PDB file of C-alpha atoms and ligand atoms in Angstrom:
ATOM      1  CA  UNK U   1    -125.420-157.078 164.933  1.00 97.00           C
ATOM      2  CA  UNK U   2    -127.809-158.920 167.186  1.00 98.00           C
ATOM      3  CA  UNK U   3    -130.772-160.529 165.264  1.00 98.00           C
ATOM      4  CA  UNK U   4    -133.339-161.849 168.490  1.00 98.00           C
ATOM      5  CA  UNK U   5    -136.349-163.379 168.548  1.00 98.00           C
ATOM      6  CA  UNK U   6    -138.929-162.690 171.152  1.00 98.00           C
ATOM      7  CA  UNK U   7    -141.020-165.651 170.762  1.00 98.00           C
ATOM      8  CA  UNK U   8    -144.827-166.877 173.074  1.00 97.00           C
ATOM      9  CA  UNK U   9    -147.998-167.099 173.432  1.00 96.00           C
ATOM     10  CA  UNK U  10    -150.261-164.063 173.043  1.00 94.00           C
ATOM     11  CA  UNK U  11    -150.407-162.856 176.504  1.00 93.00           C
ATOM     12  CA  UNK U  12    -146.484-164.548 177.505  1.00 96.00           C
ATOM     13  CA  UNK U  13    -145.045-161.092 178.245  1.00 96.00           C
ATOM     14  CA  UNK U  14    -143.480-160.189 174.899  1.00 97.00           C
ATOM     15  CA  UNK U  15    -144.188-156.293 175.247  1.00 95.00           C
ATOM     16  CA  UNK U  16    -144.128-156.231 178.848  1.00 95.00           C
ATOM     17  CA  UNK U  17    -140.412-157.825 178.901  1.00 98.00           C
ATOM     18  CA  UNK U  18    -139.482-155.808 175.562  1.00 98.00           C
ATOM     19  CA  UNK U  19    -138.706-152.604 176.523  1.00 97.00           C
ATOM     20  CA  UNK U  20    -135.958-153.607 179.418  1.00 98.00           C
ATOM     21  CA  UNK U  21    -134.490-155.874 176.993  1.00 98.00           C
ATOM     22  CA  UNK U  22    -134.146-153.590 174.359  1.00 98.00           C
ATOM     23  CA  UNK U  23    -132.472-150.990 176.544  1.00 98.00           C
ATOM     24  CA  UNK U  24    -130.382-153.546 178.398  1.00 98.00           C
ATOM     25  CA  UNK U  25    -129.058-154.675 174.918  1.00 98.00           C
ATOM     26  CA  UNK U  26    -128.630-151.769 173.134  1.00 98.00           C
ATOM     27  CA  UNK U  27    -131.349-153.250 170.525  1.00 98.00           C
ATOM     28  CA  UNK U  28    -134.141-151.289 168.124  1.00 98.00           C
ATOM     29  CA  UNK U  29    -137.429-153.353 169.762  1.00 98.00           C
ATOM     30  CA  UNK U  30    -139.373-153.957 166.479  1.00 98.00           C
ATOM     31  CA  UNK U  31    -143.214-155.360 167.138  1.00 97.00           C
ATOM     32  CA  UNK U  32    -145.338-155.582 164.369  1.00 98.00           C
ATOM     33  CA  UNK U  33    -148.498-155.894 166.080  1.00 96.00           C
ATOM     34  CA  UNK U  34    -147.860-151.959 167.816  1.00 96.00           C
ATOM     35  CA  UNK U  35    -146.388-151.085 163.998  1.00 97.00           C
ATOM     36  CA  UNK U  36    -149.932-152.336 162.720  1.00 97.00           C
ATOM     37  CA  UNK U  37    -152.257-150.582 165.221  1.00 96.00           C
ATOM     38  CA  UNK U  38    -150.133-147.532 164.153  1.00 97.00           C
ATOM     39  CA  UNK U  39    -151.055-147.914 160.466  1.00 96.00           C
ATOM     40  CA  UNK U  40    -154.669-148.599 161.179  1.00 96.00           C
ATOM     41  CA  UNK U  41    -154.777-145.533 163.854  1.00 96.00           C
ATOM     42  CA  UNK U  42    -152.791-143.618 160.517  1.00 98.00           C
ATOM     43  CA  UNK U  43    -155.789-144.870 158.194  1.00 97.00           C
ATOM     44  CA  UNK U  44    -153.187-145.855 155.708  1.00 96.00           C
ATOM     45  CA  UNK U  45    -154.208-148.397 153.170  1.00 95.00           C
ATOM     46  CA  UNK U  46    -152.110-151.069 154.863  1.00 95.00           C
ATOM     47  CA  UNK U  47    -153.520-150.305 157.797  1.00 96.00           C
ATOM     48  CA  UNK U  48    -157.446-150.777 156.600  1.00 96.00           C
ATOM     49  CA  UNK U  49    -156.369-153.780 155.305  1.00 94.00           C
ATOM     50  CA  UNK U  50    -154.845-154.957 158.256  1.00 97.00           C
ATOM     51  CA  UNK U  51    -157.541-154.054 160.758  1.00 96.00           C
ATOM     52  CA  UNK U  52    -160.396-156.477 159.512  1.00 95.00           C
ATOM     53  CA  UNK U  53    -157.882-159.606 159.834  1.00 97.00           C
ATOM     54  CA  UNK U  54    -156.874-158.349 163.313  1.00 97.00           C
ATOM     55  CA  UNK U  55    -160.173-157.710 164.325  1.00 95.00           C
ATOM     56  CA  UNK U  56    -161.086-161.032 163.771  1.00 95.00           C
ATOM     57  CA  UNK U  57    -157.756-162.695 165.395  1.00 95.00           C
ATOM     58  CA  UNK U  58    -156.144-163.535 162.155  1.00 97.00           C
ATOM     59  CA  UNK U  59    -152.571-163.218 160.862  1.00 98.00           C
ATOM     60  CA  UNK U  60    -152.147-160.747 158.564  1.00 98.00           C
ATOM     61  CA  UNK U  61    -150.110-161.650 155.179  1.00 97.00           C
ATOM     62  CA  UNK U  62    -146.659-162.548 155.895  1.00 97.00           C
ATOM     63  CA  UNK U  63    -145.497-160.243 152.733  1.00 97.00           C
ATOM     64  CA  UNK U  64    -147.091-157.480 154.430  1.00 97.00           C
ATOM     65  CA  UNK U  65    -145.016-157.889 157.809  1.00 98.00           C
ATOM     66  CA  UNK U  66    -141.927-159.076 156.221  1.00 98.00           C
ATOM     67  CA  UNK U  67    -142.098-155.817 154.162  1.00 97.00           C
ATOM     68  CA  UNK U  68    -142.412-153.609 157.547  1.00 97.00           C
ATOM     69  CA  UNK U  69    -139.374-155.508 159.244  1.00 98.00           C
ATOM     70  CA  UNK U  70    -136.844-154.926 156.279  1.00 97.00           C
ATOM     71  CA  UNK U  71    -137.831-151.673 156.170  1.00 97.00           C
ATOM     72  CA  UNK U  72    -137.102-151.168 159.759  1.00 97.00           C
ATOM     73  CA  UNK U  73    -133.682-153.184 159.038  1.00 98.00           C
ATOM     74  CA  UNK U  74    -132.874-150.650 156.616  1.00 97.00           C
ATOM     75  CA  UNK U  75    -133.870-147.399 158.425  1.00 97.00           C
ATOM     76  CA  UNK U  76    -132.550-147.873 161.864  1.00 98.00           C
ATOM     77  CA  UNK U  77    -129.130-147.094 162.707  1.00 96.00           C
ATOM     78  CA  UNK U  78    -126.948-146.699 165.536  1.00 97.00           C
ATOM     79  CA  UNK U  79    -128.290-149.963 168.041  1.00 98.00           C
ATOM     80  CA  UNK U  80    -126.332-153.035 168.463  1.00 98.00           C
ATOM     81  CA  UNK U  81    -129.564-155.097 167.112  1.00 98.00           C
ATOM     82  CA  UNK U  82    -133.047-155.970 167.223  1.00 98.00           C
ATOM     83  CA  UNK U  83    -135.337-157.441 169.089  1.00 98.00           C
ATOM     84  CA  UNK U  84    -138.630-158.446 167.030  1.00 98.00           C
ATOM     85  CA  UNK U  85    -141.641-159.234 169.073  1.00 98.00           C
ATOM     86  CA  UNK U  86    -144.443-160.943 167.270  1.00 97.00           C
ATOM     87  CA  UNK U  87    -142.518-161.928 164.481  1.00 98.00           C
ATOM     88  CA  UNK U  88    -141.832-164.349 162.796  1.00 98.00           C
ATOM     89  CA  UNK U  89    -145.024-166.166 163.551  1.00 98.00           C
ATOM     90  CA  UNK U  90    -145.381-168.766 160.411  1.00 98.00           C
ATOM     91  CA  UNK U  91    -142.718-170.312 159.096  1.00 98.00           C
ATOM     92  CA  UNK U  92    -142.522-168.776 155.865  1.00 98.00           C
ATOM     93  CA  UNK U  93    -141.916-165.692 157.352  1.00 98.00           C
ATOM     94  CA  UNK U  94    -138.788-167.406 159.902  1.00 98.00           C
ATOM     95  CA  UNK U  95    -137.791-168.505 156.532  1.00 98.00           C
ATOM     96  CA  UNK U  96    -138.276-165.320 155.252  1.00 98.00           C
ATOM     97  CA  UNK U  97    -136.312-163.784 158.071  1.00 98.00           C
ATOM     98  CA  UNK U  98    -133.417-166.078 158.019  1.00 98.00           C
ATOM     99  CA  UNK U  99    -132.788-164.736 154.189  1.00 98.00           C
ATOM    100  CA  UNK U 100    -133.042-160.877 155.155  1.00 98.00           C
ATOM    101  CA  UNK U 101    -130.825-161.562 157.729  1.00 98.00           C
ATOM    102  CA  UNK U 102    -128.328-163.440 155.542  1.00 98.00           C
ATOM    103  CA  UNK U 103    -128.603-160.505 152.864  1.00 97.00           C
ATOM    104  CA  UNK U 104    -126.691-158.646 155.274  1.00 97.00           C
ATOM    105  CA  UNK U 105    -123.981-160.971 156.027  1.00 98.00           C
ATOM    106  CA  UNK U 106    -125.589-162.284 159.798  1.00 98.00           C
ATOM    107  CA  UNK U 107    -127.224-165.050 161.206  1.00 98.00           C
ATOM    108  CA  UNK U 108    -130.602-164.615 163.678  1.00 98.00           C
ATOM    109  CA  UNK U 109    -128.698-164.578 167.203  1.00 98.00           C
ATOM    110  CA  UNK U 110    -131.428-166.721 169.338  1.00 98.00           C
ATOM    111  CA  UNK U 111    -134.788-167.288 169.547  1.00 98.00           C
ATOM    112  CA  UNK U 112    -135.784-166.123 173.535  1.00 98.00           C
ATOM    113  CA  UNK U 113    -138.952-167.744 174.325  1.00 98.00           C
ATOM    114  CA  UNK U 114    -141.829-166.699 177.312  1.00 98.00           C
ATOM    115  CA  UNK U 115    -143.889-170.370 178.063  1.00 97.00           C
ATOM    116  CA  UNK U 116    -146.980-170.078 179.960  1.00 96.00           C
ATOM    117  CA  UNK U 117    -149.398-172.522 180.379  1.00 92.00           C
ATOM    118  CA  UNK U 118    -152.380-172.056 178.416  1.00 86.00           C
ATOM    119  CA  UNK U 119    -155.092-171.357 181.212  1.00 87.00           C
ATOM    120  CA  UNK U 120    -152.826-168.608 182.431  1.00 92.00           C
ATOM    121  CA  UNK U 121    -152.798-167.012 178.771  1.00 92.00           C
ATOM    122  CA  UNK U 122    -156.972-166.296 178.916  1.00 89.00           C
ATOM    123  CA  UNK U 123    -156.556-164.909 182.116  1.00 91.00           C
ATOM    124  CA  UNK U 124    -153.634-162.308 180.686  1.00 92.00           C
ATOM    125  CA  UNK U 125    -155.342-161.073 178.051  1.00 94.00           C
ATOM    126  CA  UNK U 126    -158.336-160.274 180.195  1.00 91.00           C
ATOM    127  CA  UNK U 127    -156.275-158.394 182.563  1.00 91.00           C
ATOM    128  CA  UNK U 128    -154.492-156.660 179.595  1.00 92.00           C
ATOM    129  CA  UNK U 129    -157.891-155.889 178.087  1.00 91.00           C
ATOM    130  CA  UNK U 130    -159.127-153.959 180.682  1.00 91.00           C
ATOM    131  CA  UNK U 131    -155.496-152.144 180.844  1.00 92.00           C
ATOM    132  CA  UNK U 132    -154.746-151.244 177.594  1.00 91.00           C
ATOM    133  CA  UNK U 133    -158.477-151.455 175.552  1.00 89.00           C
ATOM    134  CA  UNK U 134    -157.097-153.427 172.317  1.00 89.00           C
ATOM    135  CA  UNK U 135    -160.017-154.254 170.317  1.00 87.00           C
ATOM    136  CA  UNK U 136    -158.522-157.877 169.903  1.00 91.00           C
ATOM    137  CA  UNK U 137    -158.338-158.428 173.613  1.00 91.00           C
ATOM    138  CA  UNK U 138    -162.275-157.909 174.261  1.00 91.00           C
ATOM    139  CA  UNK U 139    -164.146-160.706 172.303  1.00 91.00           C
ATOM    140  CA  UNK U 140    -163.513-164.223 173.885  1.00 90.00           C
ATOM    141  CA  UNK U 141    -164.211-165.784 169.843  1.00 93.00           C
ATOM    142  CA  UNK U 142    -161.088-163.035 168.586  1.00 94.00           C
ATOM    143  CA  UNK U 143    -158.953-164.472 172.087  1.00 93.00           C
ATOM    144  CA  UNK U 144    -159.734-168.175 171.574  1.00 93.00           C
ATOM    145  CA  UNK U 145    -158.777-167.575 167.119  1.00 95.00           C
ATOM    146  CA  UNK U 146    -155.756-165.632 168.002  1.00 95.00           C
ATOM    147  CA  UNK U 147    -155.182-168.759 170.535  1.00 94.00           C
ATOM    148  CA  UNK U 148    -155.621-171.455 167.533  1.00 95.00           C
ATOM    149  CA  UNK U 149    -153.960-169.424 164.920  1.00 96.00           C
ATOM    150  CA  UNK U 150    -150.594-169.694 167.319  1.00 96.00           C
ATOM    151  CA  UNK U 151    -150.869-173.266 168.206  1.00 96.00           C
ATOM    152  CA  UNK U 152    -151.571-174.143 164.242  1.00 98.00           C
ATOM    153  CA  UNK U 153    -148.827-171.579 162.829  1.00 98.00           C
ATOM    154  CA  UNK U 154    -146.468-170.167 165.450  1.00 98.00           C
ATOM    155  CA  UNK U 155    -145.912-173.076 167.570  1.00 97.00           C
ATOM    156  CA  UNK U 156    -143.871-174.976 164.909  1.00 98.00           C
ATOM    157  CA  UNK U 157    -141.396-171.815 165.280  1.00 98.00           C
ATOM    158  CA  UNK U 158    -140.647-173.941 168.367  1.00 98.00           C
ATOM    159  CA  UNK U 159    -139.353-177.054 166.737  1.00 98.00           C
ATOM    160  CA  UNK U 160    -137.857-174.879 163.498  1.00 98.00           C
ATOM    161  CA  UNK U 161    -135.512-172.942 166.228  1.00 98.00           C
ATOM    162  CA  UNK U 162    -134.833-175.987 168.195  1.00 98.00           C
ATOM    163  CA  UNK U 163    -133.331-177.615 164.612  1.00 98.00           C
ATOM    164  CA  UNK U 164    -131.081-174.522 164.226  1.00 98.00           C
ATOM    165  CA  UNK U 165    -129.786-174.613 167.059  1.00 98.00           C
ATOM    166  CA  UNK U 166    -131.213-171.188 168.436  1.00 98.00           C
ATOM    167  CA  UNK U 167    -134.434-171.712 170.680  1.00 98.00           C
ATOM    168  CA  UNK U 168    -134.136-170.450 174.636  1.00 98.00           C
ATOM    169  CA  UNK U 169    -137.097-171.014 176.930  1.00 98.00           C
ATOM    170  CA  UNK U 170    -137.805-169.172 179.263  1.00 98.00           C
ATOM    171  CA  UNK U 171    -140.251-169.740 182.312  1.00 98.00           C
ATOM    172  CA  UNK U 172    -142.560-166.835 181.993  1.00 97.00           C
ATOM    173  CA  UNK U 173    -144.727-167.400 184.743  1.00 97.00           C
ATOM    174  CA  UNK U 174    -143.707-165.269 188.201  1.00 96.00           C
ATOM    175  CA  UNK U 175    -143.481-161.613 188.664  1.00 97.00           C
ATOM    176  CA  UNK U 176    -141.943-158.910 185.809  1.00 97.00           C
ATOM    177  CA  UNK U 177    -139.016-158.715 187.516  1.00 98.00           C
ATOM    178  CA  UNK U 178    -138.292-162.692 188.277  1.00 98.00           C
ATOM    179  CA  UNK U 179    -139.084-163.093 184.557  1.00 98.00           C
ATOM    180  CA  UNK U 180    -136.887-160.198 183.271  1.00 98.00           C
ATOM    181  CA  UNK U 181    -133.998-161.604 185.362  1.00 98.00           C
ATOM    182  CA  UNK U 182    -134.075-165.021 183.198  1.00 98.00           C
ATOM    183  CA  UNK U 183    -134.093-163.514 180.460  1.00 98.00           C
ATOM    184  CA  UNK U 184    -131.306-161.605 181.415  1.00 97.00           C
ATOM    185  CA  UNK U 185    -128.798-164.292 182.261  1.00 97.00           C
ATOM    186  CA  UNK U 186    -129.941-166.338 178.776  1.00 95.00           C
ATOM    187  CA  UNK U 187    -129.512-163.439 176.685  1.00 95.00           C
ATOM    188  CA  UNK U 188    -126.110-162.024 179.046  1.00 89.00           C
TER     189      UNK U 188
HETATM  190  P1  AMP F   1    -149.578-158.638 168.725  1.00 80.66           P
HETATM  191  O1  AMP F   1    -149.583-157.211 169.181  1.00 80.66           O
HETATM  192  O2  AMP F   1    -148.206-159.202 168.491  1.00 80.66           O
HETATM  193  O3  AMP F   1    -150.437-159.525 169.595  1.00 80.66           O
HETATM  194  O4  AMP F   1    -150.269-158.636 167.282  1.00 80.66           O
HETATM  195  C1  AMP F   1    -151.616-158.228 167.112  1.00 80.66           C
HETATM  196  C2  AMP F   1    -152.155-158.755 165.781  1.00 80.66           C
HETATM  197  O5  AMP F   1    -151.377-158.209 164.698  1.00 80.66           O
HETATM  198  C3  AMP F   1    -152.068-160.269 165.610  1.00 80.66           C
HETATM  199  O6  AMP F   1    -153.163-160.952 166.192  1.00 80.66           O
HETATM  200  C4  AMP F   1    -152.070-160.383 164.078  1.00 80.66           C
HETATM  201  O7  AMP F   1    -153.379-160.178 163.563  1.00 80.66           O
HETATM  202  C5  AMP F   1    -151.232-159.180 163.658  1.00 80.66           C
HETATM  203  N1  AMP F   1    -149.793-159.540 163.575  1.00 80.66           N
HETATM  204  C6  AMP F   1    -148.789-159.098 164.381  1.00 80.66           C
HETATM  205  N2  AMP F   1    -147.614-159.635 164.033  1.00 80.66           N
HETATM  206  C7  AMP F   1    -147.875-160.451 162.961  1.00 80.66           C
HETATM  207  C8  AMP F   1    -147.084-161.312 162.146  1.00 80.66           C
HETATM  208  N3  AMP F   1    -145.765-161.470 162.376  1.00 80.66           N
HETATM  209  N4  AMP F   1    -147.697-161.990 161.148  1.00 80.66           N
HETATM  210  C9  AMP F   1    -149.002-161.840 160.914  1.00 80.66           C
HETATM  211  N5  AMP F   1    -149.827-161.076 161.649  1.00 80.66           N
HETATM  212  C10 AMP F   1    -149.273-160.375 162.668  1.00 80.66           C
END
């Protein structure tokens, strides 16, 4: 099985790149921010939980989305791997990763990473906000936390893959299609 990691910025191209890569691949595309807004659209108690911290830009406990990702490990069958998008984004929960993964006698495959600058990140999420209407996309204090909380938590993902051995970068600035071709040939 194929364990990657769809790593960037909010606003890289994770979701918008996902889907191709997933079918390409043969992989179950896991994101736990759409798994999330499907709890809190569910009213489940995990989902009220998670909506105030998202709301405000925060990360929500990493027990709560390392719970959702083994469960998904468990459940789906019949794919050649995953693909997570939006996760890990702390370290604990790479950690936390590596050891699921290990449970079940593999190793995370690669860590595939979108880089765009950050000016070109604000301007993303503002085109994706009028798009696709995501609560967390609208406020400009929500945008600039989410913004922090990734260069303070997720960005040492960078230098954690780069140790094992696993971290791709990819250019994600250029059209869907230039981008999805890079990705291609890294992953092929
Ligand atoms: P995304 O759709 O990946 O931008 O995620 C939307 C929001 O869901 C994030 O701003 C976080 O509040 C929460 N979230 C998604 N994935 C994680 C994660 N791996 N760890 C903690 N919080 C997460």
């Amino acid at each position: 099985m194929k364990y990657y990691v769809l790593f960037g910025p909010p606003g890289a191209g994770k979701g918008t790149q996902a889907g191709a890569m997933a079918e390409r691949f043969h992989l179950c595309h896991i994101s736990t921010g759409e798994l999330l807004r499907s709890e809190i659209a569910a009213g489940t108690p995990l989902g009220m939980e998670a909506k105030a911290l998202i709301d405000a830009g925060n990360l929500v406990p990493d027990e709560v989305v390392e719970g959702m990702i083994e469960a998904k490990f468990d459940s789906v069958k019949g794919v050649d791997g995953f693909l997570l998008d939006g996760f890990p984004r702390t370290v604990a929960q790479a950690d936390a990763l590596k050891d699921m993964v290990a449970r079940r006698g593999e190793s995370v495959t690669a860590c595939v990473s979108l880089m765009i600058p950050d000016a070109l990140v604000h301007e993303r999420i503002a085109h994706r906000a009028q798009l696709e209407g995501r609560a967390d996309d609208a406020r400009d204090e929500v945008v600039s936390n989410r913004i922090q909380n990734y260069h303070s938590k997720t960005e040492p993902l960078i230098a954690y893959y780069k140790a094992a051995g696993l971290y791709c970068e990819i250019d994600g600035v250029g059209t869907i299609d230039e981008v999805r071709e890079r990705i291609f040939k890294v992953m092929a």
